[in-house]
């Protein structure tokens, strides 16, 4: 709806109910590039527009927002 005053990310967040047990990644297939490698495993890729974690915006335009809603999934036997 072009008359809706909410921002694009708010519209998406509202569609994925807040505190929902779901994650959502919105990306441009033609622009996604993984830059991480064995020497530099923390290099940030490109092309990720939005990431919602449990209904909260965690990444906007490839930049982390600081939201910390998720839960780490540890391998069996790993310690916190």
XYZ file of C-alpha atoms in Angstrom:
80
model
C 0.000 0.000 0.000
C 1.727 3.186 -1.171
C -0.215 5.287 1.339
C 0.997 3.299 4.370
C 3.208 5.621 6.464
C 5.246 2.753 7.949
C 8.765 2.163 6.667
C 9.567 -0.846 4.506
C 11.316 -2.627 7.382
C 8.399 -1.905 9.733
C 5.949 -3.366 7.240
C 8.072 -6.517 7.036
C 8.464 -6.699 10.818
C 4.722 -6.339 11.259
C 4.156 -9.141 8.762
C 6.450 -11.386 10.809
C 4.865 -10.994 14.218
C 7.126 -9.601 16.929
C 8.547 -12.338 19.146
C 7.624 -14.932 16.535
C 9.811 -17.980 16.619
C 11.092 -17.375 13.108
C 14.007 -15.740 11.339
C 13.746 -14.064 7.962
C 16.484 -13.019 5.525
C 15.683 -10.728 2.586
C 18.387 -10.495 -0.052
C 19.052 -9.723 -3.688
C 20.185 -12.990 -5.259
C 22.240 -11.188 -7.911
C 24.136 -9.096 -5.331
C 24.978 -11.624 -2.589
C 28.721 -12.084 -2.220
C 30.423 -14.082 0.542
C 33.763 -12.435 1.324
C 34.765 -14.579 4.315
C 37.525 -17.134 3.837
C 39.813 -19.326 5.954
C 42.303 -16.497 6.507
C 39.618 -13.859 7.284
C 36.514 -15.767 8.473
C 34.777 -12.659 9.868
C 34.714 -10.582 6.667
C 31.181 -9.349 6.013
C 29.538 -10.295 2.735
C 27.325 -8.106 0.561
C 23.753 -8.132 -0.720
C 21.823 -8.859 2.482
C 19.070 -6.232 2.725
C 17.301 -7.287 5.941
C 17.560 -9.974 8.603
C 14.801 -10.344 11.181
C 15.480 -12.517 14.229
C 12.399 -13.429 16.261
C 10.563 -10.521 14.626
C 13.236 -7.899 15.408
C 15.378 -6.180 12.765
C 18.968 -7.431 13.188
C 20.529 -6.355 9.855
C 19.579 -3.404 7.633
C 21.374 -2.792 4.333
C 24.178 -5.190 5.226
C 24.784 -3.461 8.598
C 24.190 -5.106 11.985
C 21.670 -3.112 14.056
C 22.802 -4.361 17.466
C 19.595 -6.293 18.182
C 20.394 -9.471 20.103
C 17.160 -11.498 20.067
C 18.504 -14.829 18.818
C 19.843 -17.833 20.663
C 23.141 -19.432 19.745
C 22.916 -22.979 18.460
C 25.905 -24.851 19.837
C 27.289 -28.110 18.563
C 26.940 -31.120 20.813
C 29.457 -30.979 23.648
C 30.245 -27.249 23.180
C 30.376 -25.027 26.262
C 28.745 -21.593 26.580
